[in-house]
Amino acid sequence: MGSTPLDRELKRGSAELLILALVEQRPRHGYEISQLIEQRSDGTISFHVASLYPTLYRMEGRGLIEGRWVEKAGQRRRRYYRLTQAGRRMLASQRNIWQTFFAALDRIAGINHA
Amino acid sequence: MNWKARLRIALADAGQSPDEDVLEELSEHAAAAYEAARAEGQTHDVAVTRVELIITEWRLRAPLLHRRPLTHSSAPPAGSARWLTGTVQDIRYGCRALVTQPGLTGAALLTLALGIGAATAIFSVIHSVLLDPAPYADLDRVVYVQIREADSPALGGRTWYTVPEFLEYEHQSQVFEDIIAGHVEDVLVRTTDGVEQFRGALVTPNTFPFTGLPPTLGRLLTPGDAEPTAPPVFVMSYQMWVLHYGSDPSVVGRTFVLNGAPTTCVGVVSPRFTKQAADLWKPVALGRGDPDIDGRIFRFQAKLKPGVTLAQANAEMNVIARRVATMYPDQYPERFTVHVVLWVDNLVRQFRTTLYTLFAAVIVLLLVACSNVANMLMARGMARSKELAIRTAMGASRLLLVRQLLVESLLLGSLGAMLGAALAFASIKGLAAIIPLGSIPNEVVLRMNMSVLGFNLAVGVLTAVIFGLVPALYTTRSSVANPLSEGGRAIVGGFRHTRFNGALIVTQVALSVLLLAGAGLLMRSFITLQTIDLGFDPNNVLFARLALPPDTYKSADTKRRFFDTALQEIRALPGVAVAAHASSLHPFVGLSSEIDVAGRPHTDRWDTQYQLCSDGYFSTMGLRLLQGRTFSAAEITDARKVAVVNQALVNRYFGGDSPIGGRIRLKTLEALPGDDRMDDAMFEVIGVVADARNRGLVEPARPEAFIPYTITGGFPRALVVRAHANPETLITSIRRQVWAIDPGVAMTDVGTLRWYLGQFSYAEPRFSLVLLGTFALVGLVLVAGGVYGVIAYTVSRQTRDIGIRMALGAKPGEVLWMVSSMGLRLITAGLIAGAVASLAVAQVLAGQLTHVSPHDPMTFIVVAAVMLLVGIVACYIPARRAASIDPLVALRMD
């Protein structure tokens, strides 16, 4: 079944929220982010890894996250992404919006979220 | 495995070459994915395949694999690119916002269209009349030379000169590049219906190159056409060509009989060439010693040499005029001043003040409209506070939000300007119809051109900034948390509007009071003007000028014979009460002469107006006899030198003593050319009539003498006829009677006295009154809407608060008073501010008021009463709604 525009919009919004939430705790690099998304959603969010980097670059361009090359001893050079102030505000409002959205769904359709 | 090289090739296949940074990051991901697969126990080939799948997906998304902002040189700088993108988004968003609120958008657009449209319409008149009145070449150097009496307070002066005078000025002046002259006369043209009168002009042939306008058809007059041996030719006006000859090109080359002389039409002039307001122009050469020409007076205009200032021209003309005055002393007052005046300034003198006053009024109306729209945007901004708060939470700076709101205002302003332009375009014809005759040059064409459209756009943008900026700053200053809190409404401790809304209402009311006060003063003045005692009865009187063929009616006797018969026949027509001969029409300025009174020597110059009339003139015009008697029929027939004078002449020159039996000399009659001249123009005074206005409606009557029309053959001739009922019904029968006596005589300038008063005395005050009254009315409606809107909005925002009060025992009457008094306080404050401002600026109108003080208390009282009444009604409706709120419903509201 092909995805509807609503599906795509939800997925895009949720992907950004997830990324913001993941880098909120500590800076992470791209591969780590993709693995965490896969693990923490039990695979229900089929966010294609190929879409990850375009999303990261878009969010970086909007100032929500900031990338920095880090070279640690014994490791390859990796680009780590951390949350900016604007990203923190966005995360807070996105959480609020999603909470309101699910509360509405709950009232209207009796849908409970995890 | 060199994943970076592999990636470079794969992405190059897709036509992309990402920078090293991105390649390195992706290759790191690929390497990590390979190691993870190997760590799971997959073989090398399986791990590579897994990574190749990822690389294939990346290849499909290759255009997205670049960091933003772009780093290659052809990209625009990040700052401006972001601004441009953001502005485009703002415009799209703004359009959506306007469409989703059709009621508010419609109200705002209508308000702006009215204000901007009115401003554009008035500016188009100003532009056409003051900035671009005529298409003549070098208009800023074309001047008149005026001779003004030093002791006369009247503006303007003599701009006509005899031929010898003209030739002296032409010969002696050094400051003029070129000089033209023109003389107006009746031209009688025989038609199939009878004879038609046209306004003809004799002009020096350099008139056409002076103005620089090409002909529409054929050619223009040349110096050769004025030679004594040249065949008689003329050029026709564009209006005459269109109206009388249906734009028929065959008029060029056709011969017409003008005043009995065959004359060939050689061309049709440009549509905007209207010198002397003539229908046709014939060439004349001055100074040829032709007594017929030399006896006429000519109006002359001159073009200053480049670089010569008005002051320099004034200085030279003063010297020359003094010299010419010694050569022709009869033409000059004893003490006079000389003024070189721009042609345009001379023509639009008084009307310029009227236009500027109206422009100021329309700017006031525009400000009322802007305040109204600002209030609407404030209300809308409050309703969008939650949306703005979310955007702020998501990272939008205050600057971006203000930009968004300003873009919406600019959209409103631009659309309002477009609608306003359409309104202005539609109203220009109406404006042209009510502009008083003679107040603007005939060459003026009222139209919307690029300058006017540019003004319209500039006003649209400016008003958008005025009404949009403050609400934008105000609504974006609120904190984020408050609007996002539960309920989203601030619970205010007390029932009140925002200070900004209140200030806007006070401003609107004050500005509207300005307009109302101005309109009120003009209305009182107009009513006063219409009730002025004219000294005669203007009702049911018809005036008609008779253009007599000059060759047939050269002497006083021939004219007398014609008028004797004509008056007898006309008086016998059904519907005619009385008819008489006249040389001019009260209250308009007529003939004037220097006067002496026998036995009363004087050193200063004495002047009087005079009227050539028949015995029935006084009863026809309703003039009251105060002393003595009027003319007998025999005195008219015999051309006896008797005169009736008005009271003003008695007071001025007879010291108030009875003038009956006294003698007055009208010196101008002794200076007339040819056979019209009188050897001895001494008249015995036989009667005194009450003063009748003879210099317009406002100035008191000047000294005036009435003498028999038969004493001279000169001057224009006219009929005045008093009818029992509507005099217009008599026009056809009178014309028929005139043609029955002589079909070569044309009746022209026909109209009732009431019509003449309407066109020439009431038209200019009426013009100001109609426009200012319209602005005041529109302003009042906007204020009423604004007050209603603010009170209604405040009630809707504080319904819960009102409910609480009513639940706690407040009666409906108390709520009604609470809400109403809020609005009335604002109106009162605006009223006081407006009254103070009106008193300060009312002096501007003083020149347009007749017998009414600019600080007339009755006007201000009425204005205050009207504003309060409108305010009470505007407050009452939402207050009533507030008083009928159900407390239970209000308390349950979120």
Coordinates of C-alpha atoms in Angstrom, one line a residue, chain B residues 441-640:
Chain B
P441 CA -8.0 76.4 -17.7
N442 CA -10.0 75.1 -20.6
E443 CA -7.0 73.0 -21.6
V444 CA -7.2 70.8 -18.5
V445 CA -8.1 67.2 -19.0
L446 CA -8.9 65.4 -15.9
R447 CA -7.5 61.9 -16.1
M448 CA -5.6 59.1 -14.4
N449 CA -2.1 59.0 -15.7
M450 CA 1.2 57.3 -14.6
S451 CA 1.9 60.0 -12.0
V452 CA -1.5 59.6 -10.5
L453 CA -1.1 55.8 -10.4
G454 CA 2.3 56.2 -8.9
F455 CA 0.8 58.4 -6.2
N456 CA -2.0 55.8 -5.6
L457 CA 0.6 53.0 -5.2
A458 CA 2.7 55.2 -2.8
V459 CA -0.3 56.0 -0.7
G460 CA -1.2 52.3 -0.6
V461 CA 2.3 51.4 0.7
L462 CA 2.5 54.3 3.1
T463 CA -1.0 53.6 4.6
A464 CA 0.0 49.9 5.0
V465 CA 3.0 50.9 7.0
I466 CA 0.9 53.4 9.1
F467 CA -1.9 51.0 9.9
G468 CA 0.2 47.8 10.0
L469 CA 3.4 48.6 11.8
V470 CA 2.0 49.5 15.3
P471 CA -0.4 46.5 15.5
A472 CA 2.4 44.3 14.3
L473 CA 4.8 45.5 17.0
Y474 CA 2.0 45.4 19.6
T475 CA 0.8 41.9 19.0
T476 CA 4.3 40.4 18.8
R477 CA 5.4 41.8 22.0
S478 CA 3.2 39.4 24.1
S479 CA 5.0 36.6 26.0
V480 CA 5.0 33.1 24.6
A481 CA 3.6 31.4 27.7
N482 CA 0.4 33.4 28.2
P483 CA -1.4 32.7 24.9
L484 CA -0.4 29.0 25.1
S485 CA -1.9 28.7 28.6
E486 CA -5.2 26.9 29.1
G487 CA -8.1 28.8 27.6
G488 CA -5.7 31.0 25.7
R489 CA -7.4 34.2 27.0
A490 CA -6.1 36.6 29.5
I491 CA -8.6 37.1 32.3
V492 CA -8.5 40.8 32.8
G493 CA -9.3 42.3 36.1
G494 CA -11.9 44.8 34.9
F495 CA -13.8 45.6 31.7
R496 CA -11.5 47.6 29.5
H497 CA -10.1 48.0 26.0
T498 CA -6.4 48.0 25.2
R499 CA -4.8 51.4 25.4
F500 CA -3.9 51.2 21.8
N501 CA -7.5 50.6 20.6
G502 CA -8.6 53.5 22.8
A503 CA -6.0 55.8 21.3
L504 CA -7.1 54.9 17.8
I505 CA -10.7 55.6 18.5
V506 CA -9.9 59.0 20.1
T507 CA -7.7 59.8 17.0
Q508 CA -10.5 58.8 14.6
V509 CA -13.1 60.8 16.4
A510 CA -10.8 63.9 16.5
L511 CA -10.1 63.7 12.8
S512 CA -13.7 63.1 12.0
V513 CA -14.6 66.2 14.0
L514 CA -12.1 68.2 11.9
L515 CA -13.9 67.1 8.7
L516 CA -17.4 67.7 10.2
A517 CA -16.5 71.1 11.4
G518 CA -15.1 72.1 8.0
A519 CA -18.2 70.8 6.2
G520 CA -20.4 72.4 8.7
L521 CA -18.8 75.8 8.3
L522 CA -19.0 75.5 4.5
M523 CA -22.6 74.5 4.7
R524 CA -23.5 77.5 6.9
S525 CA -21.6 79.7 4.5
F526 CA -23.4 78.3 1.5
I527 CA -26.8 78.8 3.1
T528 CA -25.8 82.3 3.9
L529 CA -24.7 82.9 0.4
Q530 CA -28.0 81.7 -0.9
T531 CA -30.0 84.0 1.4
I532 CA -28.0 87.1 0.7
D533 CA -30.2 90.0 -0.4
L534 CA -29.2 90.5 -4.0
G535 CA -31.1 93.7 -4.4
F536 CA -33.0 92.2 -7.3
D537 CA -35.4 89.3 -7.9
P538 CA -33.5 86.5 -9.8
N539 CA -36.5 84.2 -10.1
N540 CA -38.2 83.6 -13.5
V541 CA -35.7 85.8 -15.4
L542 CA -34.2 84.7 -18.7
F543 CA -31.0 86.3 -20.1
A544 CA -29.9 86.0 -23.7
R545 CA -27.1 87.8 -25.5
L546 CA -27.8 88.9 -29.0
A547 CA -25.0 88.7 -31.5
L548 CA -25.8 91.3 -34.2
P549 CA -24.1 91.1 -37.6
P550 CA -21.6 94.0 -37.3
D551 CA -22.0 95.1 -40.9
T552 CA -25.8 95.5 -40.5
Y553 CA -25.8 97.0 -37.1
K554 CA -23.0 99.6 -37.0
S555 CA -24.8 102.5 -35.4
A556 CA -26.9 103.1 -32.3
D557 CA -29.9 103.9 -34.5
T558 CA -29.9 100.6 -36.3
K559 CA -29.6 98.8 -33.0
R560 CA -32.4 100.8 -31.5
R561 CA -34.7 100.0 -34.4
F562 CA -34.0 96.3 -34.0
F563 CA -34.6 96.3 -30.2
D564 CA -37.7 98.5 -30.4
T565 CA -39.4 95.9 -32.6
A566 CA -37.9 92.9 -30.8
L567 CA -39.0 94.1 -27.3
Q568 CA -42.5 95.0 -28.5
E569 CA -42.9 91.5 -30.1
I570 CA -41.4 89.7 -27.1
R571 CA -43.5 91.5 -24.5
A572 CA -46.6 90.4 -26.5
L573 CA -45.6 86.7 -26.2
P574 CA -47.8 84.6 -23.8
G575 CA -46.0 84.0 -20.6
V576 CA -43.9 87.1 -20.7
A577 CA -44.4 89.6 -17.9
V578 CA -41.9 92.2 -19.0
A579 CA -38.8 92.4 -21.2
A580 CA -35.9 94.9 -21.5
H581 CA -32.6 95.5 -23.1
A582 CA -29.4 95.2 -21.0
S583 CA -25.7 95.3 -21.6
S584 CA -24.7 93.0 -18.8
L585 CA -26.2 90.8 -16.1
H586 CA -26.5 91.5 -12.4
P587 CA -24.7 90.4 -10.1
F588 CA -21.8 89.9 -12.5
V589 CA -19.4 92.7 -13.4
G590 CA -20.4 94.9 -16.3
L591 CA -19.1 98.0 -18.0
S592 CA -17.1 100.5 -16.0
S593 CA -16.1 104.1 -16.5
E594 CA -14.3 106.9 -14.8
I595 CA -16.8 109.3 -13.5
D596 CA -17.0 113.0 -12.6
V597 CA -19.8 114.7 -10.7
A598 CA -20.6 118.3 -11.7
G599 CA -19.9 120.7 -8.9
R600 CA -17.9 118.2 -6.9
P601 CA -14.2 118.4 -7.8
H602 CA -11.8 115.6 -6.7
T603 CA -8.2 114.7 -7.0
D604 CA -8.5 110.9 -6.8
R605 CA -9.9 108.8 -9.5
W606 CA -13.6 108.1 -9.3
D607 CA -15.1 105.0 -11.0
T608 CA -18.5 103.6 -11.6
Q609 CA -20.1 100.7 -13.3
Y610 CA -22.8 101.4 -15.8
Q611 CA -25.6 99.6 -17.6
L612 CA -27.0 100.4 -21.0
C613 CA -30.7 99.5 -20.6
S614 CA -34.2 100.2 -21.8
D615 CA -37.1 101.6 -19.8
G616 CA -38.4 98.2 -18.6
Y617 CA -35.1 97.1 -17.1
F618 CA -35.9 98.1 -13.5
S619 CA -39.2 96.2 -13.3
T620 CA -37.7 93.2 -15.2
M621 CA -34.9 92.9 -12.7
G622 CA -37.1 93.9 -9.7
L623 CA -34.9 96.9 -8.7
R624 CA -36.5 99.1 -6.1
L625 CA -36.9 102.8 -6.8
L626 CA -35.9 105.0 -3.9
Q627 CA -36.1 108.5 -5.3
G628 CA -37.2 110.2 -8.5
R629 CA -38.2 108.1 -11.5
T630 CA -36.9 105.7 -14.1
F631 CA -36.7 106.2 -17.9
S632 CA -39.7 106.9 -20.1
A633 CA -40.0 105.2 -23.5
A634 CA -39.5 108.6 -25.2
E635 CA -36.3 109.1 -23.3
I636 CA -35.0 105.8 -24.6
T637 CA -36.2 106.4 -28.2
D638 CA -34.7 109.9 -28.2
A639 CA -31.4 108.8 -26.6
R640 CA -31.7 111.5 -24.0

